[in-house]
Coordinates of C-alpha atoms in Angstrom, one line a residue:
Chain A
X1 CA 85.5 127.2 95.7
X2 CA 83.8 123.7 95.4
X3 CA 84.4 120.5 97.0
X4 CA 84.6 117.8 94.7
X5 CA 85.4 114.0 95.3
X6 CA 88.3 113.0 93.3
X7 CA 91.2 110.4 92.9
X8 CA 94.6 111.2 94.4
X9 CA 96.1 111.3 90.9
X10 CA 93.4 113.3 89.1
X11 CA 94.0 115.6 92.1
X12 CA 97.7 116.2 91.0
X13 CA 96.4 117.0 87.7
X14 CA 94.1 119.6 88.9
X15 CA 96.7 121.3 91.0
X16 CA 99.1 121.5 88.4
X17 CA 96.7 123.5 86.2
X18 CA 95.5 125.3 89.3
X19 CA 98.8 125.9 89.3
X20 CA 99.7 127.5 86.1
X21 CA 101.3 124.0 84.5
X22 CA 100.3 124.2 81.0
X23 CA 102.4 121.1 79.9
X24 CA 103.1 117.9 80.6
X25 CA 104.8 114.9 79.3
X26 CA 104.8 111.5 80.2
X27 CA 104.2 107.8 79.4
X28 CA 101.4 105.9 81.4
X29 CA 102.5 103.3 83.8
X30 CA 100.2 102.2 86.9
X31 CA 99.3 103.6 89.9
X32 CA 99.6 106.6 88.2
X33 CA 98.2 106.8 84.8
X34 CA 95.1 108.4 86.2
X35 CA 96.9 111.4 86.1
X36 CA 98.3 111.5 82.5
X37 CA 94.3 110.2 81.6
X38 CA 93.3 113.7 83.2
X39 CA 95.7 115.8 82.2
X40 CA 95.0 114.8 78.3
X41 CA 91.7 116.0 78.8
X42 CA 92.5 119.3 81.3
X43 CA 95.4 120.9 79.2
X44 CA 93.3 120.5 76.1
X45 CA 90.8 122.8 77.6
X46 CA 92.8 125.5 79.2
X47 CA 94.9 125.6 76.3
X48 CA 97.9 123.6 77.0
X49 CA 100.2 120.8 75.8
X50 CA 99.8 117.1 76.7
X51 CA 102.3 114.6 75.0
X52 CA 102.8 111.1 76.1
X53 CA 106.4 110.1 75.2
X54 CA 107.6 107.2 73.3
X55 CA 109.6 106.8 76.6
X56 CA 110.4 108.3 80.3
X57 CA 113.6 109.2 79.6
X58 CA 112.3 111.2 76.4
X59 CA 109.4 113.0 78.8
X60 CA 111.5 113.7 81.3
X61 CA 113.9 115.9 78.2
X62 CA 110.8 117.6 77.3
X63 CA 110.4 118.8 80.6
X64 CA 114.2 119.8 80.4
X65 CA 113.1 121.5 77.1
X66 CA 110.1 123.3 78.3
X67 CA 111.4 124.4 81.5
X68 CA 114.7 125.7 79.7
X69 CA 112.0 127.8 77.7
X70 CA 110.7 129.5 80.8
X71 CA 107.4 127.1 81.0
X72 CA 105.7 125.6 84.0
X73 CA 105.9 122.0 83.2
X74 CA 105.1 118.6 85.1
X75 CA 106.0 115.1 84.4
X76 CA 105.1 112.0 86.7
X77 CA 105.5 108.0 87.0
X78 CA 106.0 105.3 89.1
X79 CA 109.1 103.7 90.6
X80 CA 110.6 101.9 87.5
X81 CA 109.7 104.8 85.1
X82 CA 111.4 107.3 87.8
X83 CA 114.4 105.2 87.9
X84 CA 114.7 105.9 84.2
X85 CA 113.9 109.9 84.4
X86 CA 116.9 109.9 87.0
X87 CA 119.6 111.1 84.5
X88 CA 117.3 114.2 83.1
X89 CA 116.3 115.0 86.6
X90 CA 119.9 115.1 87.7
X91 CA 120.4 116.8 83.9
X92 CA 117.6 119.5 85.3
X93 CA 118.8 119.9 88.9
X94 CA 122.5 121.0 87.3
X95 CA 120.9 122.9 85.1
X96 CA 119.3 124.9 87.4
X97 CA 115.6 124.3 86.2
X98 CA 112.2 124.1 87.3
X99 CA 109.5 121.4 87.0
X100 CA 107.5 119.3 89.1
X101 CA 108.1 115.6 89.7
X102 CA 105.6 113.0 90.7
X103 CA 106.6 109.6 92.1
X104 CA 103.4 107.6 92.9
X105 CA 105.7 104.4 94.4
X106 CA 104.7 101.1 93.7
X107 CA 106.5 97.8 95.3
X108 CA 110.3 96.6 93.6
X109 CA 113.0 96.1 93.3
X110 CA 112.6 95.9 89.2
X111 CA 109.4 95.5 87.7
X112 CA 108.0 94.6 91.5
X113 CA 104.1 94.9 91.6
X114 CA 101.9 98.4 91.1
X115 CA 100.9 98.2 94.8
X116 CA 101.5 100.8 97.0
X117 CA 104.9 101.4 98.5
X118 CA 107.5 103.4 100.0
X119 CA 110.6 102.1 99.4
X120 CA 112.3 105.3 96.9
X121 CA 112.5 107.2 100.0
X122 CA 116.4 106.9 99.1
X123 CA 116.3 107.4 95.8
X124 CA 114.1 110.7 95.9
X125 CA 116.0 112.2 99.1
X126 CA 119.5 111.1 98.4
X127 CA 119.9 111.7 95.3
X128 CA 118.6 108.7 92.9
X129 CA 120.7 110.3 90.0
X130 CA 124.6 111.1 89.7
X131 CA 125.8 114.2 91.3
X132 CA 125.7 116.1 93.9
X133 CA 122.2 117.6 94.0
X134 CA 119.0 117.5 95.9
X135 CA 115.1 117.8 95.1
X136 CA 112.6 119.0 97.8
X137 CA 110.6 116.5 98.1
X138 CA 107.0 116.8 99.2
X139 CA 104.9 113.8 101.2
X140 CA 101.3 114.4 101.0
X141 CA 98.9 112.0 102.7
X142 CA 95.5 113.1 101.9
X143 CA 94.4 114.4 98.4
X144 CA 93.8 117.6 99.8
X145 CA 97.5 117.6 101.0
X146 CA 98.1 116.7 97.6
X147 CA 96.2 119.5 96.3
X148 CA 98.2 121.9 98.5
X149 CA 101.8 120.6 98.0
X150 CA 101.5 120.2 94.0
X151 CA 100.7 124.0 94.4
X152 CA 103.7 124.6 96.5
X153 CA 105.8 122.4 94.6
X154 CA 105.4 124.6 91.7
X155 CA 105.9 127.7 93.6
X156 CA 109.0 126.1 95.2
X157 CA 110.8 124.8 91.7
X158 CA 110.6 128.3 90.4
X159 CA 111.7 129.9 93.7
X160 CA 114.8 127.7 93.7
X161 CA 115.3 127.0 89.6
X162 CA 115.5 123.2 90.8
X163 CA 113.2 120.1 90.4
X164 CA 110.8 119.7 92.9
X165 CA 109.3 116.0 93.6
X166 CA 105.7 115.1 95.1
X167 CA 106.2 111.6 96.7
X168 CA 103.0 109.1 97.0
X169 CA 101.9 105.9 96.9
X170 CA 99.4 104.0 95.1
X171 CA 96.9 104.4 97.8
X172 CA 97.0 108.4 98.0
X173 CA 96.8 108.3 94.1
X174 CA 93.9 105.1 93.4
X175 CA 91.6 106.9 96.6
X176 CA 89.2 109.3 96.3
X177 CA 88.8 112.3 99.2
X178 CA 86.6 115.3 99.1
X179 CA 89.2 118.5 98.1
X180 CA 88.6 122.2 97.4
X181 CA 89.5 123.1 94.1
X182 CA 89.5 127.1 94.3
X183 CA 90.5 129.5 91.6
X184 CA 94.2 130.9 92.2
X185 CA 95.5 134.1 91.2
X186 CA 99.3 132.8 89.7
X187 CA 102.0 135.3 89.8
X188 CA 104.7 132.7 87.3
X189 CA 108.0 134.9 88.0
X190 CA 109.7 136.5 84.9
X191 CA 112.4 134.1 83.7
X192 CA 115.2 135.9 82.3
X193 CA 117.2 133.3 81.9
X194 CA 115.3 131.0 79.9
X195 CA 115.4 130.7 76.1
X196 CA 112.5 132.2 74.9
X197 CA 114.4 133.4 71.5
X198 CA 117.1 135.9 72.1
X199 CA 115.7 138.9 70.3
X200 CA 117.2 141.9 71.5
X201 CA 119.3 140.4 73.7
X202 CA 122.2 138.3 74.5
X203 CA 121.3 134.4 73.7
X204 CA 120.5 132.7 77.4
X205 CA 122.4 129.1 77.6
X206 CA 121.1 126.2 79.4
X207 CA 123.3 123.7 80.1
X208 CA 125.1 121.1 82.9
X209 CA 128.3 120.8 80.9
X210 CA 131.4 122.2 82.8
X211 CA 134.1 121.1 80.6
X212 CA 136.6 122.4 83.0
X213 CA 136.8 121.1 86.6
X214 CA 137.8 124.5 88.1
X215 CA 134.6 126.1 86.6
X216 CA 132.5 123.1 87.5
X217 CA 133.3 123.1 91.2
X218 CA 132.4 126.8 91.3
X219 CA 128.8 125.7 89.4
X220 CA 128.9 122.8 92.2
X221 CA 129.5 125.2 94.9
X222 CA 127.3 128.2 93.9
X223 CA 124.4 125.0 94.0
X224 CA 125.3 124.1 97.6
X225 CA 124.6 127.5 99.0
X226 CA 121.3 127.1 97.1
X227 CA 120.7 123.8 98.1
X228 CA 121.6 124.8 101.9
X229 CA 119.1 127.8 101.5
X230 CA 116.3 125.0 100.1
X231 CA 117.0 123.0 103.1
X232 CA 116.5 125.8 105.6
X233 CA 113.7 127.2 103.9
X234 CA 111.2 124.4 103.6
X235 CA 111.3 121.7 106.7
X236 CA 107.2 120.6 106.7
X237 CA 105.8 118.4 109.6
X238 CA 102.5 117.6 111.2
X239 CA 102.6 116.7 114.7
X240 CA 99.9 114.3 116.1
X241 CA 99.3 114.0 119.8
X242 CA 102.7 114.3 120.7
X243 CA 102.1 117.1 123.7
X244 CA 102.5 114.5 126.2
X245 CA 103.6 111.3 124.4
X246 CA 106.3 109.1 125.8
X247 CA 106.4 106.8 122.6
X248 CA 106.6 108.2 119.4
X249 CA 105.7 107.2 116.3
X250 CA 107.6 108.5 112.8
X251 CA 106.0 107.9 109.2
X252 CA 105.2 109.8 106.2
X253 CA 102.2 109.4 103.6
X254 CA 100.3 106.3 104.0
X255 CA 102.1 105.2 106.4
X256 CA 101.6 107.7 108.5
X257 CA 97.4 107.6 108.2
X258 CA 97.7 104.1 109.2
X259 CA 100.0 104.8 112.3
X260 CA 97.4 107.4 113.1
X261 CA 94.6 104.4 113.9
X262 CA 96.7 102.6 115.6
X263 CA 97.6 105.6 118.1
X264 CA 94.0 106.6 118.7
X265 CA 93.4 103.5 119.5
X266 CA 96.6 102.7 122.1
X267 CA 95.5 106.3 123.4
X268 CA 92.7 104.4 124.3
X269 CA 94.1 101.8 126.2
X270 CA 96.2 104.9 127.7
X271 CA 99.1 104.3 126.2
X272 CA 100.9 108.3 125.3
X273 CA 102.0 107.6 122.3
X274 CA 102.0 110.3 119.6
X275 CA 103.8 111.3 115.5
X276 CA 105.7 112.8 114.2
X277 CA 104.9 112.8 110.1
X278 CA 107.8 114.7 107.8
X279 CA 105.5 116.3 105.0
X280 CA 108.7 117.2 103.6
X281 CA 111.5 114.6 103.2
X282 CA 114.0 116.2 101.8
X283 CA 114.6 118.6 103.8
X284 CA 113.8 116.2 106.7
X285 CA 112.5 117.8 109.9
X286 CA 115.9 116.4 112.3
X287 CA 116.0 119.5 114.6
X288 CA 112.5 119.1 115.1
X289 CA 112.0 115.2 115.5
X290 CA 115.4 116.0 117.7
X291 CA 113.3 117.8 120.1
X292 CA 110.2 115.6 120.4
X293 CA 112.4 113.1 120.7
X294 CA 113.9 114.4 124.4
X295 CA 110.6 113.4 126.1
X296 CA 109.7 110.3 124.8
X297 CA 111.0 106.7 125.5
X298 CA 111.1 104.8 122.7
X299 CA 110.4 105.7 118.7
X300 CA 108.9 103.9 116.6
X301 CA 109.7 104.0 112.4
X302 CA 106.8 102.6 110.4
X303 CA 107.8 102.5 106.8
X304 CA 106.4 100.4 103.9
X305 CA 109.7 99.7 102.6
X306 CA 112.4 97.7 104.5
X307 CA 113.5 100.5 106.7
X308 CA 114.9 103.7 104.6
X309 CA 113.4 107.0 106.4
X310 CA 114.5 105.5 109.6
X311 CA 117.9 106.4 108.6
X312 CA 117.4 109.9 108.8
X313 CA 115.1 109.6 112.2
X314 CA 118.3 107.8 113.4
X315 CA 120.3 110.7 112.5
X316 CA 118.4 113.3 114.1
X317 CA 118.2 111.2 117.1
X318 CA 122.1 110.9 117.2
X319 CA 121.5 108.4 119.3
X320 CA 119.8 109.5 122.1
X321 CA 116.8 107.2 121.9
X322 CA 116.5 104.0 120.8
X323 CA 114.8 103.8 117.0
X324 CA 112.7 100.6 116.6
X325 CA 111.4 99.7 113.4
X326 CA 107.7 98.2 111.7
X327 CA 107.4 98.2 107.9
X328 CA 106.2 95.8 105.0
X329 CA 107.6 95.2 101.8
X330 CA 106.5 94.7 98.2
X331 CA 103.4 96.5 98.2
X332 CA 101.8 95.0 101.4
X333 CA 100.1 97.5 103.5
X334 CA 100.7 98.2 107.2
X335 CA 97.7 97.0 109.1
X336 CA 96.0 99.0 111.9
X337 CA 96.5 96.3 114.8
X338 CA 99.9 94.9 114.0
X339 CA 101.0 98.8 114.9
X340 CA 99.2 98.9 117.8
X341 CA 100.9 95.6 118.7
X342 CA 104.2 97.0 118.5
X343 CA 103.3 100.2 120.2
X344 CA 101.8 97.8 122.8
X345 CA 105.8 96.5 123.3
X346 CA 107.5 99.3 122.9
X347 CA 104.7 100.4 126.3
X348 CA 105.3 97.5 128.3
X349 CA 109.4 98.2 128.1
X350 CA 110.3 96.0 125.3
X351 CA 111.5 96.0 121.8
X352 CA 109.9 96.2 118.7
X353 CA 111.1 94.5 115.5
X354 CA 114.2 96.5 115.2
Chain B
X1 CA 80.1 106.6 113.7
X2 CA 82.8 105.0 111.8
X3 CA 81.7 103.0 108.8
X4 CA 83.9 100.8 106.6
X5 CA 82.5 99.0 103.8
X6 CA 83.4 96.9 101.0
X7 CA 81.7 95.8 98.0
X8 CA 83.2 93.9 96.1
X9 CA 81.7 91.7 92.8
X10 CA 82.4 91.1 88.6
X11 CA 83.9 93.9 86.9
X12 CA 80.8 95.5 84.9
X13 CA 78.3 95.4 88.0
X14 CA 79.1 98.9 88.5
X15 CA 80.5 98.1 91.9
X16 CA 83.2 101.3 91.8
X17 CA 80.0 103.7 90.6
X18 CA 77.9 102.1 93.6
X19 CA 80.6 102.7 95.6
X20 CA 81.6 106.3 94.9
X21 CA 77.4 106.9 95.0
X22 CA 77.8 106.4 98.3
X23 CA 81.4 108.3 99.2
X24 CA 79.5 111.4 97.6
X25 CA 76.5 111.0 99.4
X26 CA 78.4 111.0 102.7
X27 CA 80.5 114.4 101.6
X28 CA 77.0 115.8 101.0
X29 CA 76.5 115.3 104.8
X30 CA 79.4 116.7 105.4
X31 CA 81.1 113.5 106.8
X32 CA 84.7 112.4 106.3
X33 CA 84.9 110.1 103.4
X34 CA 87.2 107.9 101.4
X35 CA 86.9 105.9 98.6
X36 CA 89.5 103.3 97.1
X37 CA 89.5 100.4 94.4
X38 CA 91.0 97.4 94.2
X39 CA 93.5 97.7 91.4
X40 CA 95.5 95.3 89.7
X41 CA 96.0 92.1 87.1
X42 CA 92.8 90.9 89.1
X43 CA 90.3 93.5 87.5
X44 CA 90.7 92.1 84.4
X45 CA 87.8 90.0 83.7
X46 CA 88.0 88.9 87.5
X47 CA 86.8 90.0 90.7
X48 CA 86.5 94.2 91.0
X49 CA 86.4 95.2 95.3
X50 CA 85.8 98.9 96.4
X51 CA 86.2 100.1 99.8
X52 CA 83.8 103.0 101.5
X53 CA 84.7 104.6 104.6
X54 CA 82.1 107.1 106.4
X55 CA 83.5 108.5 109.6
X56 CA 82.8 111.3 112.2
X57 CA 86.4 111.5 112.5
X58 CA 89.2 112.1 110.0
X59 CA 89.7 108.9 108.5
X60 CA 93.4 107.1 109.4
X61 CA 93.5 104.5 106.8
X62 CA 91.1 104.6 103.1
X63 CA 92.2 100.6 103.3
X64 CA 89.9 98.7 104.9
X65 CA 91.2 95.5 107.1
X66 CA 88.1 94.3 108.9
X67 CA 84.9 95.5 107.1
X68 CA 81.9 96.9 109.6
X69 CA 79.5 95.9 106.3
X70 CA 80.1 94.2 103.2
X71 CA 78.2 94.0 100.0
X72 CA 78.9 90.6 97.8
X73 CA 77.7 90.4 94.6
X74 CA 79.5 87.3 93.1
X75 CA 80.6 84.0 94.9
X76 CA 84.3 84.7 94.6
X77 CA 83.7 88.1 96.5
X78 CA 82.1 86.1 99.4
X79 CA 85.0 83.9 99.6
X80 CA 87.1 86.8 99.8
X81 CA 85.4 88.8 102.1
X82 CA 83.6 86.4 104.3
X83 CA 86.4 85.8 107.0
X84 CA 87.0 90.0 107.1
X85 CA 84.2 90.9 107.7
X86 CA 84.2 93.1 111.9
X87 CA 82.6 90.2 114.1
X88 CA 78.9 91.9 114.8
X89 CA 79.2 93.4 111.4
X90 CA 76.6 92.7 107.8
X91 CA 77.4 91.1 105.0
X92 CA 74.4 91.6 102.1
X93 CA 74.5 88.5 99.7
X94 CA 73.0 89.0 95.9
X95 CA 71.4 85.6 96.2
X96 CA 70.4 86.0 92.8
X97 CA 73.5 84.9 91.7
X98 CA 75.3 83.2 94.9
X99 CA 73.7 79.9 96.0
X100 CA 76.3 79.9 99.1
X101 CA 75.1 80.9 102.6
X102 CA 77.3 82.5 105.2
X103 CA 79.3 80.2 107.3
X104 CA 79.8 82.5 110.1
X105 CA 77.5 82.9 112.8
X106 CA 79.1 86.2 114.5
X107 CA 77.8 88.3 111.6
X108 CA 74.8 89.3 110.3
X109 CA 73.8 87.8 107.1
X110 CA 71.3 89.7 104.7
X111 CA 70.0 87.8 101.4
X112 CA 69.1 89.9 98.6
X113 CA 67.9 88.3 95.2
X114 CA 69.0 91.8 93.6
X115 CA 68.9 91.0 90.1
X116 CA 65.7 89.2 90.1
X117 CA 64.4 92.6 92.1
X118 CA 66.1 94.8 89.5
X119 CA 64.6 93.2 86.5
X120 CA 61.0 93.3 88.2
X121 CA 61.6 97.1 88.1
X122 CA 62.5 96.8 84.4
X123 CA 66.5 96.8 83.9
X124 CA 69.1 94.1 86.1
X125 CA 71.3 97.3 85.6
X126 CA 70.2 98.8 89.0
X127 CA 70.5 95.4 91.1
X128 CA 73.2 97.3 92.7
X129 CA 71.2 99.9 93.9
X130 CA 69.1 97.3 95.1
X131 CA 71.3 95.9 97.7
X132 CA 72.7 99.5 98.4
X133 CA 69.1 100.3 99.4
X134 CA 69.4 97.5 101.4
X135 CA 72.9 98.7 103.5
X136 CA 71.2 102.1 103.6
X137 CA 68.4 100.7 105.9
X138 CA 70.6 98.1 107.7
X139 CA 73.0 101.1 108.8
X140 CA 71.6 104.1 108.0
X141 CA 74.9 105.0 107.2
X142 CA 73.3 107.4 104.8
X143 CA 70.1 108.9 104.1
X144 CA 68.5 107.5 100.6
X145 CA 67.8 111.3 99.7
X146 CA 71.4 112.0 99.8
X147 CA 72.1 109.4 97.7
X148 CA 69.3 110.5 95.4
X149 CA 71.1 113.9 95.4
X150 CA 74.2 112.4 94.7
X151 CA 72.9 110.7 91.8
X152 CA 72.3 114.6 90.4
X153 CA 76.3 115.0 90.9
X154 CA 77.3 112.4 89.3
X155 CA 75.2 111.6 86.1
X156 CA 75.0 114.0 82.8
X157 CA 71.8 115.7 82.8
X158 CA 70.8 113.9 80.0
X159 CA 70.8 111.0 82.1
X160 CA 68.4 112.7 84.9
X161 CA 65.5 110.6 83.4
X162 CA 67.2 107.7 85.3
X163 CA 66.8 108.9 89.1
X164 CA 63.5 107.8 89.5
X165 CA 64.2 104.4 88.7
X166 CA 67.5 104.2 91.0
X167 CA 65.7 105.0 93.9
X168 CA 62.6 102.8 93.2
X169 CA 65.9 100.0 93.2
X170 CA 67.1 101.5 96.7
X171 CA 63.3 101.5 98.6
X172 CA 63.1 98.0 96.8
X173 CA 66.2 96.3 98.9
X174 CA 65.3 98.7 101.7
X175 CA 61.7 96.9 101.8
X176 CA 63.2 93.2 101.8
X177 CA 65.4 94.5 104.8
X178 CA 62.4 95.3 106.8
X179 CA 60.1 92.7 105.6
X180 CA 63.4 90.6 106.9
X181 CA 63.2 92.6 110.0
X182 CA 59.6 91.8 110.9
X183 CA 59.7 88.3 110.3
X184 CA 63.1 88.2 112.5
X185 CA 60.9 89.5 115.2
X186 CA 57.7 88.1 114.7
X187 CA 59.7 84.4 114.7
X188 CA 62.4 84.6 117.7
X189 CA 64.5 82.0 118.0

């Protein structure tokens, strides 16, 4: 066990090998590329495969390919190149196999900037490709966190035979935080469904074809019980001085750091204000944020995207509670004092941007 | 003790090494630390910006708003920074290369003619350490032999030879700070 200073996206890297992820494919693009530049290196010395693609949508098939063979396998990008993974990751999730997905958001729509954002909330939790099917998603918002959940996440996608994405921004993968890097014992389950060469045995098939609608909505039902079981199974939150808070503050990732300055510092003033932060989005904490939600006042959603997460706060409110908003758009950062300044409303009885 | 800095220069000063130096040797005191670049079309061939925080605390936000000390090492840096910096706070100017003085008079100014200081100690390569040296004694933020140690962490060994020489750079801008010092007391105004 050693504590080491390292980059949010070299940290990913580590973890994956940590991990047991002996291959990865993908095609740089900023604010992630750190982590392709490390893993280049890394796999080379432990023995495994790094191959940057002439394309997304080709590295997001190899993962298709190496998963179907049984491997522990990672890809990553940033929002454009996730849009175009989207078919193979809806490809995977039909297909019932495992990888691990990293979405280190930068501003859009389009090209948009590489500054840090948040606005694929939708597109990882909802969906983002055709079908009906769901990632878990994982919202670190330290690089130890990232450490931790790119573990879990590979643990998770093998558990479940479905993709698993790790959600950041480009601040959690351009800083640098002290982590532990440990050695782990990896148990990688026996696959036998993957097509590792049928000798000896019936061929496996992997596929997401289901020519037939009958025995499609069978395949689409037998997924929802999984999918149901996933969403049960893995709700992730941290709660932040919310034991006696009467405002309440909702964000994920960066985000949520940010809203953390801001609350020390209205708790300060004595203003009870506390957060809620969803480490996992998908499935999103609602009976929880339900809950902390009875005591308080007002809640406050601080997003940097135009207002996406707040959907699903909204829904686990039902509303109950009025659901004020704060974000910025196109890779702007929330700043410290302009949350305090809407906490500071939402105290004296008012609105906040809405 | 919460201490946000920025340094910020040209590309090639070694500004993100300078400032990872110093994120390391706050872990080695076993303070909560974060490092973070500036990243973008501006690196290339422009203006390169690093931000250090040092905290007893965990640390909300590794972007820093309103620096508590900033460290300018080229005149477009100072144009950037000057108006961030936390009113009561330092900004250290490499006067070497910036003929500009501070407009603002809620902030303590520090001049420090780094690469002139580097290249009397042989090689303009450590003028950074030079004005680190200086922050180190204007905040004690951290101790110089934790930086020393972190210089061991971060270099090849091959490259060991070098130590001796980057903390001759930090005692250098550490002694104009308290040469400043003295003469700011021995002169009241």
């Amino acid at each position: 066990m050693a504590e080491m200073l390292m980059k949010g996206n070299e940290a990913i890297g580590e973890a994956a090998v940590m991990a047991g992820c002996r291959y990865f494919f993908g095609y740089p693009i900023t604010p992630q590329s750190e982590l392709p530049h490390y893993m280049v290196k890394r796999l080379a010395e432990v023995g495994g495969v790094f191959l940057q693609a002439e394309s997304e949508t080709s590295a997001i098939n190899m993962c298709y390919g190496a998963a179907g063979a049984g491997a522990r396998v990672m890809t990553s990008s940033s929002s454009p190149g996730i849009s175009l993974k989207l078919e193979g990751i809806s490809y995977m999730a039909g297909a019932e196999l495992p990888a691990v997905i990293v979405n280190i958001m930068r501003g859009g729509p389009g090209l948009g900037n590489i500054q840090p954002a948040q606005s694929d909330y939708f597109q990882a939790t909802k969906g983002g490709g055709h079908g009906d099917y769901n990632l878990i998603v994982l919202a670190p918002a330290s690089v130890q966190e990232i450490v931790d959940l790119t573990i879990d996440a590979f643990e998770l996608a093998d558990k479940y035979r479905n993709p698993v994405m790790i959600l950041g921004d480009g601040v959690l993968g351009q800083m640098m935080e002290p982590v532990e890097i440990r050695e782990l014992k990896v148990n990688i389950p026996e696959k036998p469904w993957a097509t590792t060469g049928a000798t000896g045995r019936k061929p496996n098939l992997i596929n997401s074809i289901y020519i037939a609608p009958e025995p499609c909505e069978e395949h689409n039902l037998r997924l929802q019980v999984k999918f149901r079981q996933m969403a049960r199974e893995n709700v992730r939150y941290e709660d932040y001085r919310t034991d006696d808070a009467e405002i309440l503050v909702v964000a994920y990732g960066t985000s949520a750091r940010i809203a953390k300055g801001a609350i020390d510092r209205a708790r300060e003033q004595g203003i009870r204000v506390g957060l809620v932060r969803p480490v996992s989005l998908w499935p999103f904490p609602y009976e929880h944020l339900a809950e902390v939600a009875q005591k308080v006042t007002a809640v406050l959603v601080v997003e940097m995207s135009a207002g996406q997460m707040i959907e699903d706060v909204r829904l686990a409110l039902n509303g109950s509670k009025p659901v004020d908003f704060y974000g910025r758009l196109g890779g702007m950062l929330p700043v410290t004092s302009e949350i305090l300044r809407e906490i500071e409303k939402l105290a004296k009885g008012g609105r906040s941007n809405g | 003790m919460l201490q946000e800095i920025i340094m910020a220069g040209f590309g090639g000063q070694g500004i993100m090494s300078m400032g990872q130096l110093l994120t390391y040797a706050g872990m080695l005191e076993n303070k909560h630390v974060a490092w973070i670049p500036s990243y973008g079309p501006e690196m290339r061939g422009g203006t390169a910006n690093c931000g250090v925080t040092i905290s007893d605390r965990e640390i909300s936000s590794p972007v820093i708003f309103e620096p508590t000390a900033a460290i300018i090492m080229n005149r477009p840096s100072l144009d950037k920074f000057e108006l961030t910096v936390k009113p009561g706070g330092f900004i250290l100017v490499n006067s070497s290369l910036i003929e500009q003085k501070v407009q603002r008079t809620d902030i303590k100014a520090c001049y420090i003619p780094a690469n002139e200081l580097a290249e009397g100690l042989g090689s303009s390569r450590v003028s950074g350490m030079v004005i680190l040296g200086a922050l180190l004694e204007l905040t004690k933020v951290v101790s110089f032999d934790s930086v020393e140690e972190s210089l061991k962490k971060v270099l090849p060994e091959y490259r060991y030879n070098l130590i001796p020489l980057n903390r001759q750079a930090l005692e250098k801008g550490a002694g104009v700070v308290r040469q400043a010092m003295k003469f700011a007391v021995a002169n009241p105004r």
